[in-house]
Amino acid sequence: VRVAVLGTGLIGGSIGLALRRLPDVEAVVAYDRDPSARAAAVRRGAADAEASSAATAVEGADLVFVATPVRAIPQVIEEASPGLRPGQILTDVGSTKSRLVVEVEKSLVEGVIFIGGHPMAGSEREGIEAAEATLFDGRWWILTPTPRVEPDAYRTLHGLLARLGARVIALDPEAHDDLLAVISHLPHLTATALMNLAAERRHAGLLALAAGGFRDVTRVAASNPDMWVDICVDNAEAIARALDELAGRLRELGEVVRGGRLSELRKRLSAAREARRSLGAKPLAGEPVELSLPVPDRPGVLAEVTTAVGDLGINIEDLQITHAEEGGRGTLRLIVLGVDPARRAKEALARKGFEVMLLRV
Amino acid sequence: VRVAVLGTGLIGGSIGLALRRLPDVEAVVAYDRDPSARAAAVRRGAADAEASSAATAVEGADLVFVATPVRAIPQVIEEASPGLRPGQILTDVGSTKSRLVVEVEKSLVEGVIFIGGHPMAGSEREGIEAAEATLFDGRWWILTPTPRVEPDAYRTLHGLLARLGARVIALDPEAHDDLLAVISHLPHLTATALMNLAAERRHAGLLALAAGGFRDVTRVAASNPDMWVDICVDNAEAIARALDELAGRLRELGEVVRGGRLSELRKRLSAAREARRSLGAKPLAGEPVELSLPVPDRPGVLAEVTTAVGDLGINIEDLQITHAEEGGRGTLRLIVLGVDPARRAKEALARKGFEVMLLRV
């Protein structure tokens, strides 16, 4: 496999470092708008060679990672276009997906396959100097395949990411953005609003008395405002919806408290406690189980199957498609860990009309 | 000093253990509704003796700590009433103050002085077995003196608490309840609402993907629901107000995000970051500075002066009042740590019409 990495910051650099440890990766070529950053990538061992443009970097690559900030992605792909050829696989690492996936698919060179991606890994530090080969070890890496994505291309990318140590999960682009709004952006903006509310009070000097609870809830409010402005722009719609929803819940809770509706209050507190506790529980990494299902040979099946499993929070360890010789249909084989996750995946797929056979491997 | 402790759980037991290490504490007498709990208090060294009723426990005590749950406090004080005599000082450890202080002052035996209190210390564990003499070491202990509180009584209690290691701060009862609503109750209910919002989503299985930010913000939602129902009942009004206020701020933030008002968004994010960062900064424990101010000999002066300093988040290390021989006025001396806090306290007092002299000790 030959790989191009466009953008050699923390994420791009770490991808390069991790890929170069795999024996079947022939070459990693790096491009960055900043010549010193791409030179540093080679010096740090994150790439075998640097290219002086995005278009030359992608020439002859089987796989292209676009690892720039989310706003720059369409522009970089456009710059790379003269070098792109049918059959090449393109992926990105942007933190929002719905708008981006639509925009990229619309403008892409015919035959080039784009699979949106989002590795949920990061660091306090930034730039190539902070890059590490182990950055993705045990971390989630979300892929957002659309109906246009070919199973074999998906398999190639999925397999490579799994070998970087990532837990790969497939989600629909909209589901990705809503998920991120809820588990990342909303907590951040809530911490911001709570911190400002407290700081603007008459007794602001008394915030020194705040104990662990307040400090935990507001901790994320100390992050970089510029980064968060960008995130809010990129995922504005899902974030605004989530903010409205939480505001509604807080107002309801205020009515419950004011009205002394104690059993309702206890119900909400208990539900949150249960949910928070189960969040802490690590799923047992069970034995590998194969889900085997006959699938029609039509576009969209791969995205449908993988996102149905992803919706359950279950990552697919490996997947394979065999095409029947007479054509028109094939068999999709997915490996997941644990009998219970396998059963839940089977049920979800059955609800979508797929006939699944479970097989311990 | 002879002390009675009514209620020998974690807090009452810890008060007993800490007091018995002070050489001038002659005796600690313990009462608890549960006979085995008061026996355990003596066995653990948290009391010299146990009493079989609240009224006998307080007989001859200079100082009485009521350390029951907040709801039981008025009842316990009523039970103790037959043993109370003018000049005795009563304090409590309840976590809400406005309603309680009014209720207790109304029903109290003439001449007995009540000073509301709230030690901001606790533990995951409960009961006398978890009690520790060092529980209050370095912790805030809020007192809520009203105009009826005599300076000398305040000084006695304040001095004793400071010798338990607590940082004593005076607040108006309403300011206390609003402060606690904002720095403790609101974060908890916000975490609850956010956790429930996330858990009720279609993609709830995906919460496993939530990273540190979400986990930090929702951590407190895992606490004991029953305890929190009680807190919400006790401080309902301040909590409901705070919930409404935060809901309003989240809705505004939603409009800012939806409307793409980026400079407004950046302003809010930056303000929260600054506030959160300064929360982390430990104030330097400076040299002791004396604030000396002539005060008229009228009720309410002590509460006015101490809460004005408390509002700034500044704790008073020591205080003393000297009465002029001709009567009608006296001099109040406060010790605070650090020249800067002393100056800020002086300014706040000047705004209230007091003429303050600063003196390095």
XYZ file of C-alpha atoms in Angstrom:
722
model
C 0.000 0.000 0.000
C 1.200 3.479 -0.858
C -0.210 6.296 1.256
C -0.354 10.076 0.963
C -0.892 12.263 4.018
C -2.051 15.819 3.347
C -1.507 17.938 6.435
C 1.242 16.940 8.838
C 0.088 18.255 12.199
C -0.530 16.145 15.289
C -3.030 13.807 13.595
C -1.415 13.577 10.140
C 2.007 13.111 11.701
C 0.733 10.388 14.014
C -0.949 8.599 11.100
C 2.358 8.666 9.218
C 4.344 7.377 12.200
C 1.834 4.593 12.834
C 1.585 3.554 9.170
C 5.314 3.357 8.700
C 5.471 0.631 11.356
C 3.300 -1.653 9.170
C 5.356 -3.951 6.919
C 2.976 -3.780 3.950
C 2.995 0.017 3.794
C 5.478 0.687 1.016
C 5.700 4.436 1.239
C 4.165 7.429 2.970
C 4.363 10.719 1.095
C 3.618 13.886 3.036
C 2.377 17.268 1.954
C 1.703 20.289 4.105
C 1.025 23.862 3.041
C 3.833 24.792 5.433
C 7.135 23.536 3.909
C 8.852 23.363 7.298
C 6.037 21.161 8.665
C 6.360 18.640 5.820
C 10.140 18.620 6.161
C 9.728 18.012 9.892
C 7.408 15.097 9.124
C 10.153 13.402 7.105
C 12.761 14.222 9.747
C 10.562 12.761 12.496
C 10.006 9.570 10.477
C 6.330 10.252 9.810
C 6.883 10.098 6.038
C 9.352 8.586 3.582
C 9.252 11.626 1.351
C 7.675 15.027 1.031
C 5.835 16.435 -1.956
C 5.696 20.082 -2.936
C 1.988 20.031 -3.798
C -1.102 18.073 -2.849
C -1.478 16.881 -6.452
C 2.016 15.385 -6.640
C 1.653 13.869 -3.136
C -1.383 11.802 -4.138
C 0.066 10.523 -7.425
C 0.239 6.736 -7.288
C -1.171 6.540 -3.735
C -3.693 3.792 -2.972
C -4.955 5.691 0.048
C -5.019 9.410 0.847
C -5.489 10.827 4.345
C -6.597 14.461 4.476
C -5.524 15.588 7.927
C -6.013 19.342 7.785
C -8.450 21.331 9.938
C -12.008 20.553 8.857
C -12.528 23.919 7.122
C -9.541 23.396 4.814
C -10.494 19.886 3.649
C -12.520 20.695 0.481
C -9.820 23.121 -0.645
C -7.011 20.579 -0.167
C -8.975 17.915 -2.036
C -9.513 20.339 -4.887
C -5.785 21.061 -4.971
C -5.093 17.313 -5.045
C -7.619 16.635 -7.837
C -5.180 16.799 -10.784
C -3.255 13.891 -9.213
C -6.259 11.729 -8.257
C -7.150 8.631 -10.307
C -10.187 6.273 -10.228
C -9.880 3.547 -7.598
C -7.981 5.671 -5.105
C -9.469 5.863 -1.622
C -9.706 9.212 0.107
C -10.462 9.739 3.777
C -10.270 12.664 6.169
C -10.019 13.280 9.906
C -12.423 16.221 10.242
C -14.485 16.494 13.401
C -17.812 17.141 11.622
C -19.181 15.137 8.756
C -22.674 15.822 7.315
C -21.943 18.920 5.262
C -18.398 17.865 4.443
C -19.300 14.426 3.074
C -21.954 15.899 0.780
C -19.606 18.648 -0.404
C -16.668 16.320 -1.097
C -18.751 13.629 -2.842
C -20.269 16.283 -5.106
C -16.954 17.640 -6.351
C -14.869 14.472 -6.399
C -13.138 13.067 -9.497
C -15.239 10.217 -10.967
C -14.241 6.821 -9.577
C -12.341 8.145 -6.559
C -13.919 6.829 -3.349
C -14.362 9.110 -0.380
C -15.007 7.668 3.092
C -15.385 10.306 5.798
C -13.463 9.628 8.982
C -12.977 11.006 12.471
C -10.349 9.575 14.808
C -11.350 10.420 18.374
C -7.844 10.996 19.560
C -5.945 14.106 20.417
C -3.526 15.654 22.780
C -3.074 18.837 24.744
C -0.172 19.537 22.420
C -0.322 20.385 18.735
C 1.802 19.983 15.620
C 4.144 17.397 14.196
C 6.433 17.526 17.230
C 3.624 16.125 19.394
C 2.838 13.291 16.938
C 3.043 9.725 18.226
C 2.715 6.338 16.539
C 0.521 5.124 19.409
C -1.959 8.030 19.343
C -4.804 5.865 18.003
C -4.169 2.837 20.151
C -7.482 1.752 21.667
C -9.185 4.949 20.448
C -12.427 5.111 18.498
C -12.180 5.951 14.820
C -15.541 6.732 13.267
C -16.062 6.147 9.552
C -19.114 7.539 7.771
C -19.645 5.414 4.650
C -22.385 6.571 2.287
C -24.275 4.419 -0.237
C -21.603 5.305 -2.817
C -18.854 3.527 -0.861
C -17.679 0.206 -2.302
C -17.353 -2.669 0.202
C -13.814 -3.508 -0.894
C -12.615 0.078 -0.470
C -14.242 0.203 2.943
C -12.576 -3.045 3.869
C -9.137 -1.754 2.880
C -9.448 1.417 4.947
C -11.106 -0.345 7.875
C -8.402 -3.009 7.979
C -5.607 -0.464 7.952
C -7.150 1.622 10.744
C -7.726 -1.453 12.867
C -4.034 -2.229 12.497
C -3.200 1.244 13.813
C -4.887 0.034 17.008
C -8.138 1.971 16.499
C -11.602 0.668 17.290
C -13.390 1.357 14.036
C -17.079 2.117 14.079
C -19.376 3.069 11.203
C -21.971 5.812 11.536
C -24.197 7.715 9.233
C -22.758 11.283 8.792
C -25.799 12.911 10.483
C -25.656 10.443 13.383
C -21.975 11.295 13.775
C -22.648 15.020 14.028
C -25.513 14.613 16.485
C -23.425 12.232 18.586
C -20.526 14.661 18.723
C -22.870 17.549 19.525
C -24.202 15.587 22.498
C -21.061 13.960 23.871
C -18.564 16.705 23.147
C -19.901 20.083 22.031
C -22.887 20.351 24.362
C -20.862 19.501 27.497
C -18.374 22.161 26.502
C -20.933 24.913 25.933
C -22.816 23.928 29.069
C -19.629 24.271 31.083
C -19.099 27.660 29.440
C -22.594 28.898 30.291
C -22.400 27.633 33.883
C -18.985 29.161 34.410
C -20.156 32.532 33.102
C -23.321 32.424 35.176
C -21.275 31.817 38.323
C -18.600 34.375 37.475
C -21.102 37.145 36.746
C -22.781 36.785 40.113
C -22.414 39.409 42.799
C -20.520 36.933 44.942
C -18.005 35.948 42.289
C -15.198 36.205 44.860
C -16.828 33.248 46.574
C -16.121 30.873 43.688
C -12.991 29.885 45.567
C -15.382 27.912 47.786
C -16.488 25.735 44.865
C -15.674 22.112 45.455
C -15.031 19.126 43.204
C -18.464 19.000 41.570
C -18.340 22.521 40.193
C -14.717 22.113 39.190
C -15.464 18.853 37.329
C -18.434 20.304 35.475
C -16.649 23.491 34.409
C -13.192 22.023 33.678
C -13.613 21.883 29.890
C -14.551 25.576 29.805
C -10.837 26.351 30.075
C -10.080 25.102 26.536
C -9.016 27.156 23.544
C -11.880 29.515 22.500
C -10.761 29.771 18.855
C -10.871 26.030 18.359
C -14.359 25.990 19.839
C -15.614 28.822 17.671
C -14.578 26.745 14.649
C -16.306 23.644 15.971
C -19.496 25.618 16.635
C -19.479 26.940 13.085
C -18.913 23.517 11.575
C -21.572 21.722 13.584
C -23.853 24.706 14.227
C -27.146 23.047 13.481
C -26.712 19.939 15.634
C -25.216 22.029 18.453
C -28.013 24.615 18.454
C -30.610 21.825 18.545
C -28.852 20.131 21.459
C -28.563 23.434 23.370
C -32.293 24.078 22.959
C -33.078 20.589 24.112
C -30.929 20.863 27.230
C -32.363 24.312 28.003
C -35.843 22.785 27.845
C -34.830 20.000 30.193
C -33.335 22.427 32.708
C -36.471 24.550 32.669
C -38.562 21.423 33.248
C -36.304 20.420 36.088
C -36.761 23.896 37.565
C -40.537 23.400 37.477
C -40.205 19.981 39.081
C -38.069 21.440 41.887
C -40.250 24.519 42.372
C -43.416 22.421 42.411
C -41.949 19.926 44.876
C -42.715 17.002 42.540
C -40.410 14.716 44.450
C -41.090 11.365 42.840
C -40.539 12.881 39.403
C -37.330 14.465 40.656
C -36.123 11.199 42.163
C -36.922 9.394 38.900
C -34.755 11.801 36.898
C -31.895 11.704 39.382
C -31.978 7.899 39.484
C -32.090 7.540 35.705
C -29.068 9.816 35.358
C -27.214 7.887 38.045
C -27.848 4.567 36.296
C -26.809 5.962 32.923
C -23.655 7.542 34.332
C -22.682 4.370 36.121
C -23.087 2.191 33.060
C -20.918 4.689 31.191
C -18.088 3.785 33.509
C -18.411 0.053 32.899
C -15.881 -1.260 30.408
C -17.410 -3.813 28.041
C -15.737 -7.185 28.344
C -13.684 -7.913 25.258
C -15.266 -11.246 24.362
C -14.293 -13.910 21.886
C -14.535 -13.151 18.155
C -17.883 -14.033 16.585
C -18.605 -13.974 12.862
C -21.849 -12.574 11.501
C -22.440 -13.942 8.046
C -25.221 -12.502 5.902
C -26.215 -12.805 2.252
C -26.517 -9.356 0.719
C -27.796 -8.129 -2.615
C -25.094 -6.645 -4.803
C -26.459 -3.095 -4.802
C -24.986 0.221 -3.690
C -25.651 1.223 -0.127
C -25.701 -2.236 1.441
C -22.277 -1.826 3.008
C -23.171 1.540 4.575
C -26.508 0.187 5.759
C -25.024 -2.870 7.451
C -21.991 -1.194 9.028
C -23.882 1.828 10.387
C -26.611 -0.417 11.832
C -23.898 -2.145 13.873
C -22.188 1.169 14.633
C -25.409 2.633 16.028
C -25.159 0.069 18.809
C -21.690 1.288 19.745
C -20.233 -1.999 18.511
C -17.041 -1.907 16.502
C -16.416 -4.295 13.669
C -13.062 -6.007 14.055
C -12.887 -7.207 10.473
C -15.157 -7.474 7.467
C -15.051 -9.298 4.164
C -17.290 -9.555 1.161
C -17.413 -12.490 -1.228
C -19.272 -12.058 -4.479
C -21.266 -14.969 -5.884
C -19.907 -16.054 -9.267
C -23.241 -15.643 -10.983
C -23.285 -12.027 -9.716
C -26.175 -10.054 -8.282
C -25.464 -11.069 -4.694
C -22.715 -11.843 -2.237
C -21.972 -12.699 1.358
C -20.820 -10.162 3.911
C -18.852 -11.457 6.883
C -18.319 -9.262 9.941
C -16.270 -10.103 13.004
C -17.301 -8.542 16.310
C -16.034 -9.315 19.818
C -18.359 -11.038 22.299
C -21.437 -13.212 21.956
C -23.757 -10.597 23.433
C -22.710 -7.774 21.064
C -22.949 -10.269 18.178
C -26.523 -11.158 19.166
C -27.514 -7.510 19.451
C -25.991 -6.788 16.047
C -27.850 -9.769 14.574
C -31.160 -8.467 15.945
C -30.558 -4.947 14.600
C -29.739 -6.363 11.160
C -32.747 -8.690 11.243
C -34.940 -5.623 11.824
C -33.534 -4.250 8.579
C -34.436 -7.447 6.742
C -31.049 -9.177 6.721
C -30.792 -12.869 7.556
C -27.773 -13.284 9.783
C -25.968 -16.439 10.842
C -23.722 -16.344 13.927
C -20.574 -18.423 13.982
C -17.934 -18.583 16.698
C -14.552 -18.256 15.084
C -15.348 25.424 77.113
C -17.966 22.736 77.468
C -19.550 21.531 74.243
C -22.624 19.494 73.341
C -22.899 17.724 70.000
C -26.394 16.708 68.907
C -26.189 14.163 66.134
C -23.095 11.962 65.946
C -22.792 11.077 62.273
C -19.812 11.863 60.079
C -19.885 15.625 60.764
C -20.890 15.549 64.456
C -18.387 12.778 65.155
C -15.618 14.659 63.377
C -16.427 17.836 65.330
C -16.184 15.850 68.569
C -12.872 14.234 67.596
C -11.403 17.582 66.540
C -12.640 19.465 69.615
C -11.274 16.896 72.049
C -7.762 17.607 70.761
C -8.024 21.226 71.992
C -6.654 21.683 75.526
C -9.273 24.251 76.597
C -12.220 22.050 75.658
C -13.202 20.606 79.022
C -15.834 18.162 77.898
C -17.819 17.066 74.855
C -21.218 15.531 75.560
C -22.896 13.655 72.700
C -26.507 12.934 71.970
C -27.949 11.025 69.040
C -31.478 9.752 68.511
C -29.848 6.378 67.843
C -28.398 5.064 71.164
C -25.830 2.888 69.390
C -24.536 5.894 67.438
C -23.970 7.970 70.590
C -22.318 5.009 72.329
C -20.074 4.591 69.290
C -19.166 8.299 69.497
C -17.856 7.826 73.038
C -16.098 4.589 72.076
C -14.411 6.306 69.131
C -13.241 9.175 71.350
C -15.530 11.762 69.742
C -17.187 12.535 73.115
C -16.367 12.274 76.810
C -19.881 11.210 77.675
C -23.245 10.519 76.128
C -26.598 11.944 77.154
C -29.933 10.216 76.832
C -31.769 13.309 75.575
C -30.991 16.510 73.725
C -32.112 18.546 76.761
C -29.710 16.846 79.177
C -26.873 16.965 76.618
C -26.993 20.770 76.383
C -27.180 21.398 80.158
C -24.173 23.451 81.187
C -22.700 23.577 77.658
C -21.199 26.854 76.478
C -21.547 25.828 72.865
C -23.978 23.441 71.157
C -23.411 21.948 67.697
C -26.520 20.609 65.985
C -25.168 18.127 63.482
C -28.278 16.329 62.277
C -29.604 16.367 58.695
C -30.965 19.829 57.906
C -34.624 18.750 58.052
C -34.287 17.483 61.641
C -32.589 20.602 63.044
C -35.652 22.601 64.260
C -37.039 19.470 65.930
C -33.779 18.685 67.754
C -33.482 22.295 68.944
C -37.029 22.105 70.270
C -36.176 18.896 72.125
C -33.100 20.601 73.571
C -35.018 23.731 74.654
C -35.735 22.662 78.258
C -31.968 22.435 78.857
C -30.988 25.694 77.122
C -30.084 28.809 79.126
C -29.400 32.444 78.142
C -25.837 33.043 76.982
C -25.411 29.623 75.398
C -24.307 29.612 71.763
C -26.035 27.317 69.307
C -24.814 26.506 65.831
C -25.710 23.931 63.205
C -24.114 22.279 60.166
C -27.120 22.280 57.799
C -26.467 22.725 54.106
C -29.182 25.379 53.572
C -29.664 28.445 55.699
C -32.302 31.097 54.810
C -35.430 29.331 55.971
C -33.691 27.523 58.807
C -32.148 30.615 60.380
C -35.498 32.428 60.398
C -37.303 29.403 61.818
C -34.774 28.755 64.578
C -34.443 32.415 65.620
C -38.220 32.667 65.898
C -38.616 29.739 68.255
C -35.437 30.037 70.285
C -35.300 30.460 74.079
C -34.723 34.156 74.924
C -31.041 34.975 75.331
C -29.735 31.886 73.542
C -27.655 32.907 70.519
C -28.011 31.020 67.256
C -25.356 31.337 64.543
C -26.080 29.281 61.448
C -23.157 27.297 60.112
C -22.200 25.078 57.193
C -18.871 23.254 57.107
C -18.026 22.475 53.479
C -16.486 19.144 54.242
C -17.673 15.636 53.690
C -16.648 12.215 52.631
C -17.869 9.440 50.403
C -18.509 7.507 53.606
C -21.124 8.214 56.230
C -21.643 7.755 59.967
C -19.510 7.957 63.075
C -17.139 5.242 61.828
C -16.034 7.539 58.999
C -15.471 10.516 61.339
C -12.008 12.071 61.430
C -10.455 14.810 63.555
C -8.890 16.336 60.437
C -12.088 16.505 58.374
C -12.237 20.316 58.548
C -8.579 20.981 58.013
C -8.235 23.663 55.340
C -11.951 23.443 54.518
C -14.347 26.351 54.308
C -16.824 26.768 57.160
C -19.528 29.293 56.374
C -21.226 31.135 59.255
C -24.394 33.135 58.655
C -24.633 35.705 61.452
C -27.800 37.790 61.571
C -28.207 41.222 63.166
C -29.190 39.460 66.391
C -25.783 37.828 66.814
C -23.551 39.340 69.516
C -19.934 40.036 68.501
C -18.507 38.187 71.494
C -20.546 35.055 70.793
C -19.494 35.192 67.170
C -15.894 35.576 68.189
C -16.040 32.517 70.470
C -17.498 30.276 67.760
C -15.281 31.706 65.038
C -12.143 31.186 67.126
C -13.019 27.591 67.922
C -13.747 26.704 64.288
C -10.516 28.326 63.130
C -8.694 26.115 65.634
C -10.317 23.044 64.041
C -8.387 24.082 60.932
C -11.368 25.545 59.072
C -11.306 28.701 56.951
C -14.215 30.601 58.416
C -16.207 32.926 56.221
C -19.317 34.935 57.037
C -22.230 35.196 54.623
C -25.740 36.433 54.762
C -28.118 33.385 54.871
C -29.644 34.207 51.465
C -26.219 34.718 49.908
C -25.217 31.324 51.301
C -28.173 29.564 49.693
C -27.689 31.246 46.337
C -23.978 30.477 46.421
C -24.613 26.807 47.153
C -27.284 26.655 44.443
C -24.767 27.965 41.921
C -21.596 26.159 42.933
C -23.067 22.855 44.040
C -26.736 22.204 43.264
C -26.877 23.635 39.760
C -23.808 21.699 38.534
C -25.379 18.542 39.882
C -28.752 19.040 38.209
C -27.094 20.149 34.982
C -25.068 16.953 34.931
C -28.289 15.037 35.568
C -30.144 16.719 32.710
C -27.247 16.293 30.282
C -26.782 12.637 31.202
C -30.483 11.926 30.676
C -30.553 13.801 27.376
C -27.645 11.701 26.101
C -28.977 8.410 27.456
C -32.427 8.881 25.921
C -31.048 9.384 22.443
C -31.480 6.802 19.710
C -27.751 6.212 19.676
C -27.431 5.645 23.426
C -25.177 2.642 22.750
C -22.679 5.136 21.385
C -22.122 6.807 24.747
C -19.177 4.479 25.160
C -17.443 6.816 22.711
C -17.770 9.765 25.090
C -14.406 11.102 26.091
C -13.060 13.008 29.085
C -15.139 16.172 28.655
C -18.486 14.404 28.789
C -17.288 12.179 31.607
C -16.088 15.174 33.643
C -19.297 17.124 33.162
C -21.585 14.202 34.058
C -19.502 12.661 36.854
C -21.541 14.126 39.732
C -24.750 12.704 38.247
C -23.761 9.356 39.758
C -24.371 10.535 43.352
C -27.066 9.376 45.731
C -30.518 10.472 44.396
C -32.188 10.509 47.836
C -29.665 12.919 49.258
C -30.206 15.182 46.248
C -33.977 15.097 46.504
C -33.584 16.382 50.083
C -31.210 19.129 48.994
C -33.589 20.211 46.228
C -36.451 20.427 48.695
C -34.427 22.438 51.189
C -33.051 24.930 48.688
C -35.866 24.718 46.131
C -36.284 28.405 45.482
C -32.634 29.290 44.865
C -32.151 26.117 42.796
C -35.195 26.716 40.575
C -34.054 30.291 39.961
C -30.556 29.119 39.022
C -31.942 26.425 36.683
C -34.091 28.989 34.882
C -31.165 31.300 34.551
C -28.899 28.626 33.079
C -31.664 27.457 30.720
C -31.947 31.033 29.479
C -28.209 31.243 28.922
C -28.159 27.956 26.981
C -31.004 29.111 24.779
C -29.150 32.372 24.102
C -26.016 30.424 23.287
C -28.071 28.318 20.874
C -29.198 31.489 19.107
C -25.637 32.795 18.974
C -24.439 29.504 17.411
C -27.367 29.234 15.011
C -26.990 32.845 13.921
C -23.245 32.486 13.422
C -22.540 35.456 15.721
C -18.921 34.508 16.039
C -17.476 37.451 17.947
C -20.225 37.128 20.556
C -19.509 33.406 20.791
C -15.781 33.980 21.145
C -16.443 36.565 23.861
C -18.457 34.082 25.908
C -15.979 31.257 25.438
C -13.076 33.530 26.403
C -14.829 34.891 29.481
C -15.553 31.363 30.696
C -11.974 30.321 30.069
C -10.611 33.251 32.080
C -13.018 32.592 34.934
C -12.270 28.873 35.000
C -8.549 29.482 34.971
C -8.641 31.929 37.852
C -10.660 29.355 39.770
C -7.674 27.069 39.639
C -5.279 29.666 40.995
C -4.596 29.232 44.683
C -4.499 32.568 46.488
C -1.149 33.206 48.064
C -1.418 32.956 51.830
C 0.033 36.356 52.626
C 1.130 37.918 55.872
C -1.488 38.746 58.500
C -2.922 42.255 58.241
C -5.186 43.863 60.819
C -8.220 45.879 59.806
C -9.218 48.140 62.630
C -12.509 50.041 62.474
C -14.551 52.036 64.941
C -18.103 50.681 65.042
C -21.260 51.922 66.689
C -22.483 49.650 69.474
C -25.702 48.605 67.756
C -27.084 45.229 66.724
C -26.235 44.113 63.263
C -22.821 45.707 62.941
C -20.988 42.430 63.387
C -23.078 40.662 60.740
C -22.714 43.596 58.373
C -18.936 43.775 58.665
C -18.217 40.042 58.559
C -20.530 39.298 55.629
C -19.132 42.248 53.648
C -15.703 40.624 53.955
C -17.166 37.157 53.330
C -18.790 38.312 50.089
C -15.293 38.810 48.702
C -14.398 35.208 49.458
C -11.973 36.391 52.120
C -11.850 34.526 55.395
C -11.266 36.307 58.654
C -8.465 34.671 60.606
C -9.345 36.276 63.887
C -11.587 39.033 65.152
C -11.870 40.985 68.354
C -14.132 43.713 69.646
C -13.215 46.238 72.303
C -15.966 48.344 73.797
C -15.229 51.956 74.633
C -15.595 52.586 78.350
C -18.090 55.377 77.853
C -20.240 52.889 75.852
C -22.104 53.494 72.616
C -19.203 52.497 70.406
C -16.257 50.160 70.143
C -13.471 49.028 67.885
C -13.611 45.912 65.750
C -10.313 44.324 64.776
C -10.171 41.739 62.004
C -7.144 39.779 60.875
C -7.011 38.673 57.251
C -4.103 37.140 55.315
C -2.421 39.166 52.584
C -2.141 42.870 51.848
C -4.247 42.641 48.694
C -7.222 40.896 50.356
C -6.927 43.383 53.238
C -7.132 46.302 50.816
C -10.121 44.829 49.031
C -11.859 44.265 52.369
C -11.085 47.854 53.372
C -12.643 49.161 50.160
C -15.776 47.059 50.571
C -16.171 48.279 54.151
C -15.535 51.875 53.142
C -18.398 51.572 50.651
C -20.592 50.646 53.606
C -19.473 53.755 55.478
C -16.863 52.222 57.780
C -13.536 53.942 58.290
C -10.891 51.258 58.237
C -7.249 51.435 59.227
C -4.840 48.781 57.918
C -1.994 47.605 60.104
C 0.590 44.913 59.361
C 0.782 42.630 62.365
